[in-house]
CSV table of C-alpha atoms in Angstrom, one decimal:
chain,number,residue,atom,x,y,z
A,723,GLU,CA,0.0,0.0,0.0
A,724,LEU,CA,2.9,2.4,0.7
A,725,ASP,CA,4.1,2.0,-2.9
A,726,THR,CA,0.8,3.5,-4.3
A,727,PRO,CA,-0.1,7.3,-4.2
A,728,THR,CA,-1.9,8.3,-1.1
A,729,ILE,CA,-4.1,11.2,-0.1
A,730,SER,CA,-3.0,12.7,3.2
A,731,PRO,CA,-5.8,13.4,5.8
A,732,GLY,CA,-7.0,17.0,6.5
A,733,ARG,CA,-6.7,19.3,3.6
A,734,ALA,CA,-6.1,16.9,0.6
A,735,LEU,CA,-2.5,16.6,-0.6
A,736,HIS,CA,-1.5,13.9,-3.1
A,737,MET,CA,1.6,12.0,-2.0
A,738,ALA,CA,3.6,9.7,-4.3
A,739,PRO,CA,5.7,7.4,-2.0
A,740,MET,CA,9.2,6.6,-2.9
A,741,ARG,CA,11.4,3.8,-1.5
A,742,GLY,CA,9.0,1.4,0.2
A,743,GLY,CA,7.1,4.3,1.7
A,744,PHE,CA,10.2,6.1,3.0
A,745,GLY,CA,10.1,9.5,1.3
A,746,ALA,CA,7.3,10.9,-0.8
A,747,MET,CA,6.8,13.5,-3.5
A,748,ILE,CA,4.1,16.2,-2.8
A,749,GLU,CA,2.4,16.5,-6.2
A,750,ASN,CA,-0.2,19.2,-5.7
A,751,LEU,CA,1.1,21.7,-3.2
A,752,ASP,CA,0.1,25.4,-3.7
A,753,VAL,CA,2.3,27.9,-1.9
A,754,THR,CA,0.3,31.0,-3.0
A,755,PRO,CA,-0.8,31.5,-0.3
A,756,ILE,CA,-0.2,29.0,2.5
A,757,ASP,CA,-2.8,28.8,5.2
A,758,ALA,CA,-2.4,27.2,8.6
A,759,GLY,CA,-4.6,24.3,7.6
A,760,ARG,CA,-2.0,23.1,5.1
A,761,GLY,CA,0.1,21.9,8.0
A,762,ASP,CA,-2.7,19.6,9.1
A,763,ALA,CA,-2.1,17.6,5.9
A,764,LEU,CA,1.7,17.9,5.9
A,765,ARG,CA,2.3,16.7,9.5
A,766,PRO,CA,0.7,13.2,9.2
A,767,ALA,CA,2.3,12.7,5.8
A,768,LEU,CA,5.7,13.7,7.2
A,769,ASN,CA,5.3,11.3,10.2
A,770,ARG,CA,4.4,8.5,7.8
A,771,HIS,CA,7.1,9.0,5.2
A,772,GLY,CA,9.9,10.7,7.1
A,773,VAL,CA,10.9,13.1,4.3
A,774,LEU,CA,8.7,15.0,1.7
A,775,PHE,CA,9.9,16.6,-1.5
A,776,TYR,CA,8.2,19.4,-3.4
A,777,ARG,CA,9.3,20.3,-7.0
A,778,PRO,CA,7.4,23.3,-8.2
A,779,GLY,CA,9.2,23.5,-11.5
A,780,PRO,CA,12.0,25.6,-13.1
A,781,ASP,CA,9.8,28.7,-13.5
A,782,ALA,CA,7.9,28.6,-10.2
A,783,ALA,CA,10.2,30.3,-7.7
A,784,VAL,CA,9.2,30.1,-4.0
A,785,SER,CA,9.8,33.4,-2.2
A,786,ASP,CA,11.4,33.6,1.2
A,787,GLU,CA,8.1,34.7,2.6
A,788,GLN,CA,6.3,31.7,1.1
A,789,PHE,CA,9.1,29.4,2.3
A,790,ILE,CA,8.6,30.7,5.9
A,791,ALA,CA,4.8,30.5,5.7
A,792,LEU,CA,5.1,26.8,4.6
A,793,ALA,CA,7.2,26.1,7.7
A,794,GLU,CA,4.9,28.0,10.0
A,795,SER,CA,1.9,26.0,8.9
A,796,MET,CA,3.6,23.0,10.5
A,797,GLY,CA,4.6,24.6,13.8
A,798,GLU,CA,6.5,27.3,15.6
A,799,ILE,CA,9.8,28.2,13.9
A,800,LEU,CA,13.0,27.6,15.8
A,801,VAL,CA,15.8,30.2,15.4
A,802,TYR,CA,18.6,27.8,14.9
A,803,PRO,CA,21.3,28.1,17.6
A,804,TYR,CA,24.2,26.8,15.5
A,805,ARG,CA,26.1,28.2,12.5
A,806,VAL,CA,25.4,31.6,13.8
A,807,THR,CA,27.7,33.2,11.3
A,808,ASP,CA,25.5,31.9,8.5
A,809,GLN,CA,22.4,33.7,9.7
A,810,ASP,CA,22.7,36.7,7.5
A,811,TYR,CA,19.0,36.9,6.5
A,812,ALA,CA,17.2,39.9,7.8
A,813,ASP,CA,14.4,37.5,8.9
A,814,LYS,CA,16.1,35.2,11.4
A,815,HIS,CA,13.5,32.5,10.7
A,816,LEU,CA,15.8,31.6,7.8
A,817,SER,CA,19.4,30.6,8.0
A,818,ARG,CA,21.9,30.3,5.1
A,819,ILE,CA,24.3,27.5,4.4
A,820,ASP,CA,26.9,28.9,2.0
A,821,THR,CA,29.7,26.5,0.9
A,822,ASP,CA,32.3,26.6,-1.8
A,823,SER,CA,34.1,23.6,-3.3
A,824,ALA,CA,37.4,25.4,-2.9
A,825,SER,CA,37.1,25.6,0.9
A,826,THR,CA,37.1,22.9,3.6
A,827,ASN,CA,33.8,24.0,5.1
A,828,ARG,CA,31.9,22.0,2.5
A,829,LEU,CA,32.7,19.0,4.6
A,830,GLY,CA,30.9,20.4,7.6
A,831,THR,CA,27.5,18.7,6.9
A,832,ALA,CA,28.9,15.7,5.0
A,833,LEU,CA,28.4,13.4,7.9
A,834,TRP,CA,25.1,11.6,8.7
A,835,HIS,CA,23.3,13.6,11.4
A,836,THR,CA,20.0,14.9,12.7
A,837,ASP,CA,19.9,18.5,13.7
A,838,GLY,CA,20.4,20.0,17.1
A,839,THR,CA,20.7,16.8,19.2
A,840,PRO,CA,22.9,18.6,21.8
A,841,GLU,CA,19.8,20.6,22.8
A,842,GLU,CA,17.3,19.4,25.4
A,843,CYS,CA,14.5,19.9,22.8
A,844,PRO,CA,15.9,19.5,19.3
A,845,PRO,CA,13.9,20.6,16.3
A,846,SER,CA,11.1,18.2,15.3
A,847,ALA,CA,11.4,19.0,11.6
A,848,ALA,CA,13.3,21.1,9.1
A,849,MET,CA,13.0,22.5,5.6
A,850,ILE,CA,15.8,23.3,3.1
A,851,GLY,CA,15.9,24.5,-0.5
A,852,PRO,CA,18.5,25.8,-2.9
A,853,VAL,CA,19.4,29.5,-3.5
A,854,GLU,CA,22.4,28.8,-5.7
A,855,LEU,CA,23.4,25.4,-7.0
A,856,PRO,CA,26.8,24.3,-8.2
A,857,GLY,CA,27.4,23.1,-11.8
A,858,HIS,CA,27.2,19.5,-10.6
A,859,GLY,CA,27.0,17.5,-7.4
A,860,GLY,CA,25.9,18.8,-4.0
A,861,ASP,CA,23.0,16.3,-3.5
A,862,THR,CA,21.4,15.7,-0.1
A,863,MET,CA,20.9,12.2,1.2
A,864,PHE,CA,18.3,11.0,3.8
A,865,ALA,CA,18.5,7.8,5.8
A,866,ASP,CA,15.5,5.9,7.4
A,867,MET,CA,16.2,5.4,11.1
A,868,VAL,CA,13.2,3.1,11.5
A,869,ALA,CA,14.6,0.8,8.9
A,870,ALA,CA,18.1,1.0,10.5
A,871,TRP,CA,16.6,-0.1,13.8
A,872,ASP,CA,14.6,-2.9,12.3
A,873,ALA,CA,17.6,-4.3,10.5
A,874,LEU,CA,19.5,-4.9,13.8
A,875,SER,CA,19.4,-8.3,15.4
A,876,PRO,CA,17.0,-8.7,18.4
A,877,ARG,CA,19.9,-9.4,20.7
A,878,PHE,CA,21.7,-6.2,19.7
A,879,GLN,CA,18.4,-4.2,20.0
A,880,ARG,CA,18.1,-5.4,23.6
A,881,MET,CA,21.6,-4.3,24.4
A,882,LEU,CA,20.9,-0.8,23.0
A,883,ASP,CA,17.4,-0.3,24.4
A,884,GLY,CA,17.5,1.8,27.5
A,885,LEU,CA,21.0,3.2,26.9
A,886,GLY,CA,21.6,7.0,26.9
A,887,ALA,CA,23.8,8.8,24.4
A,888,LEU,CA,25.7,12.1,25.1
A,889,HIS,CA,25.3,14.6,22.2
A,890,SER,CA,27.6,17.6,22.2
A,891,THR,CA,28.6,20.5,20.0
A,892,ASP,CA,32.2,20.0,21.2
A,893,LYS,CA,32.5,17.1,18.7
A,894,PRO,CA,31.9,19.1,15.5
A,895,ALA,CA,33.7,22.1,16.9
A,896,ARG,CA,36.9,20.0,17.4
A,897,ARG,CA,36.6,18.6,14.0
A,898,SER,CA,36.0,21.9,12.2
A,899,GLY,CA,38.3,24.0,14.3
A,900,GLU,CA,35.6,26.7,14.2
A,901,PRO,CA,33.9,26.6,17.7
A,902,ALA,CA,32.4,30.1,17.1
A,903,ILE,CA,29.7,28.8,14.8
A,904,TYR,CA,28.2,26.8,17.7
A,905,GLY,CA,27.8,29.9,19.9
A,906,LYS,CA,28.1,29.0,23.6
A,907,GLY,CA,27.9,25.3,22.8
A,908,ALA,CA,25.5,22.7,24.2
A,909,HIS,CA,25.4,19.1,25.3
A,910,PHE,CA,22.6,16.7,26.4
A,911,VAL,CA,21.9,13.0,27.0
A,912,HIS,CA,19.0,11.5,25.0
A,913,PRO,CA,17.9,7.8,24.6
A,914,ALA,CA,19.9,5.9,22.0
A,915,VAL,CA,16.6,4.4,20.8
A,916,LEU,CA,13.3,6.4,20.5
A,917,THR,CA,9.7,5.4,20.2
A,918,ASP,CA,7.4,7.3,17.9
A,919,PRO,CA,4.4,8.2,20.0
A,920,ALA,CA,2.1,8.4,17.0
A,921,THR,CA,2.9,4.9,15.5
A,922,GLY,CA,4.9,3.0,18.1
A,923,ARG,CA,7.8,2.6,15.7
A,924,ARG,CA,11.3,2.4,17.1
A,925,MET,CA,14.2,4.3,15.7
A,926,LEU,CA,18.0,4.8,16.3
A,927,TYR,CA,18.9,8.2,17.7
A,928,VAL,CA,22.7,8.4,17.6
A,929,ASN,CA,24.6,10.3,14.8
A,930,ALA,CA,28.2,10.7,13.7
A,931,HIS,CA,28.1,14.5,13.9
A,932,TYR,CA,27.1,15.1,17.5
A,933,THR,CA,27.1,11.8,19.5
A,934,GLU,CA,30.1,11.7,21.8
A,935,ARG,CA,29.5,8.4,23.7
A,936,LEU,CA,27.0,5.9,25.0
A,937,ILE,CA,26.3,6.2,28.7
A,938,GLY,CA,26.8,3.0,30.7
A,939,LEU,CA,29.4,1.5,28.4
A,940,GLY,CA,33.2,1.7,28.8
A,941,GLU,CA,35.0,4.2,26.6
A,942,ARG,CA,36.3,1.6,24.3
A,943,GLU,CA,33.0,-0.3,24.2
A,944,SER,CA,31.1,2.9,23.4
A,945,ALA,CA,33.5,3.9,20.6
A,946,THR,CA,33.2,0.4,19.1
A,947,VAL,CA,29.4,0.2,19.2
A,948,LEU,CA,29.0,3.7,17.9
A,949,GLN,CA,31.4,3.1,15.0
A,950,MET,CA,29.4,0.0,14.1
A,951,LEU,CA,26.1,2.0,14.2
A,952,TYR,CA,27.5,4.7,12.0
A,953,GLU,CA,28.6,2.2,9.4
A,954,HIS,CA,25.2,0.5,9.7
A,955,ILE,CA,23.3,3.8,9.1
A,956,ASN,CA,25.5,4.2,5.9
A,957,THR,CA,23.7,1.1,4.4
A,958,PRO,CA,22.5,2.2,0.9
A,959,GLU,CA,19.1,0.3,1.3
A,960,PHE,CA,18.1,2.8,4.0
A,961,HIS,CA,18.8,5.9,1.8
A,962,ILE,CA,17.2,8.4,-0.6
A,963,ARG,CA,19.6,10.6,-2.6
A,964,TRP,CA,17.9,13.9,-3.8
A,965,GLU,CA,19.4,15.6,-6.8
A,966,TRP,CA,18.5,19.3,-6.4
A,967,GLN,CA,16.8,21.4,-9.0
A,968,PRO,CA,16.1,25.2,-8.7
A,969,HIS,CA,13.2,26.0,-6.3
A,970,ASP,CA,13.0,22.4,-4.8
A,971,ILE,CA,12.0,22.1,-1.2
A,972,ALA,CA,12.7,19.1,1.1
A,973,ILE,CA,10.9,18.8,4.5
A,974,TRP,CA,12.0,16.1,6.9
A,975,GLU,CA,11.1,14.7,10.3
A,976,GLU,CA,14.3,15.0,12.4
A,977,ARG,CA,13.9,11.8,14.5
A,978,LEU,CA,12.7,9.4,11.9
A,979,THR,CA,15.6,10.4,9.6
A,980,GLN,CA,19.2,11.4,9.3
A,981,HIS,CA,20.7,13.5,6.5
A,982,ARG,CA,23.9,14.6,5.0
A,983,ALA,CA,25.2,16.7,2.1
A,984,CYS,CA,27.3,15.2,-0.6
A,985,ALA,CA,30.6,17.2,-0.8
A,986,ASP,CA,31.2,16.2,-4.4
A,987,PHE,CA,30.3,19.6,-6.0
A,988,ALA,CA,32.3,22.1,-8.0
A,989,GLY,CA,31.5,25.8,-7.5
A,990,ARG,CA,29.3,27.5,-4.9
A,991,ARG,CA,26.3,25.8,-3.1
A,992,VAL,CA,24.0,28.1,-1.2
A,993,MET,CA,20.9,26.7,0.7
A,994,ARG,CA,18.2,28.3,2.8
A,995,ARG,CA,16.8,26.4,5.7
A,996,THR,CA,14.5,26.7,8.6
A,997,ALA,CA,13.5,24.4,11.5
A,998,ILE,CA,10.4,23.6,13.6
A,999,LYS,CA,10.5,23.5,17.4
A,1000,GLY,CA,10.3,20.1,19.0
A,1001,ASP,CA,9.9,18.6,22.4
A,1002,ARG,CA,12.3,16.4,24.3
A,1003,PRO,CA,12.9,13.0,22.6
A,1004,ARG,CA,11.5,10.0,24.5
């Protein structure tokens, strides 16, 4: 059933599922204008599919105001606490990710991650779209954390279930050598495995960008298990790779998914993004 087009509840939107129901194309979204009721249709579709893509076409530009309104229809916007030097929009509801293939900062988001996990209440969802695309490359990939959990053996699942994981901005700050982009920094312990309250599905909640260690394991044990999980998350069968075209929009549920940029581009890659406030993961 997930491989056939579906109509989302609420205000009707036509969804065309992608890989076994992970990911879906929104085929009839109108952004002129967006009303609050549109979020009533997007939220359950996002919870079902993890990531949604909208391609308005080469001549149908989406303004910053329309981009923000679409995000606001799904919840309160979070002014993102990291990459503060990139927030050069007058409206701080938007942030800007500006990378160039000639610089090393293109590698900053090329690790699998979910956003803001060092915070007590990370964002629940996020949106991104291109402002300027390179001549080639620069795709974004998304990974299904429910599928990643389901693919683990029951014995390994039992070992992970109930463990906490420390998430910290110190880890990417050390790697990048640019601690200023993380402001005052943050760290928090979240469960290594989450349960989706809407569906009961389980999902992994550790990521290579922010997770420092697993609580309750020795340092070497933690490092070994995390490395195994990071390699497991990199399994191609869990992934969607999105090749950007002008004016595209991707919306993803932060806990059901991880994402990463592909640092294979030549030229400049500029993206606009915004995030939706979330509660504490359980």
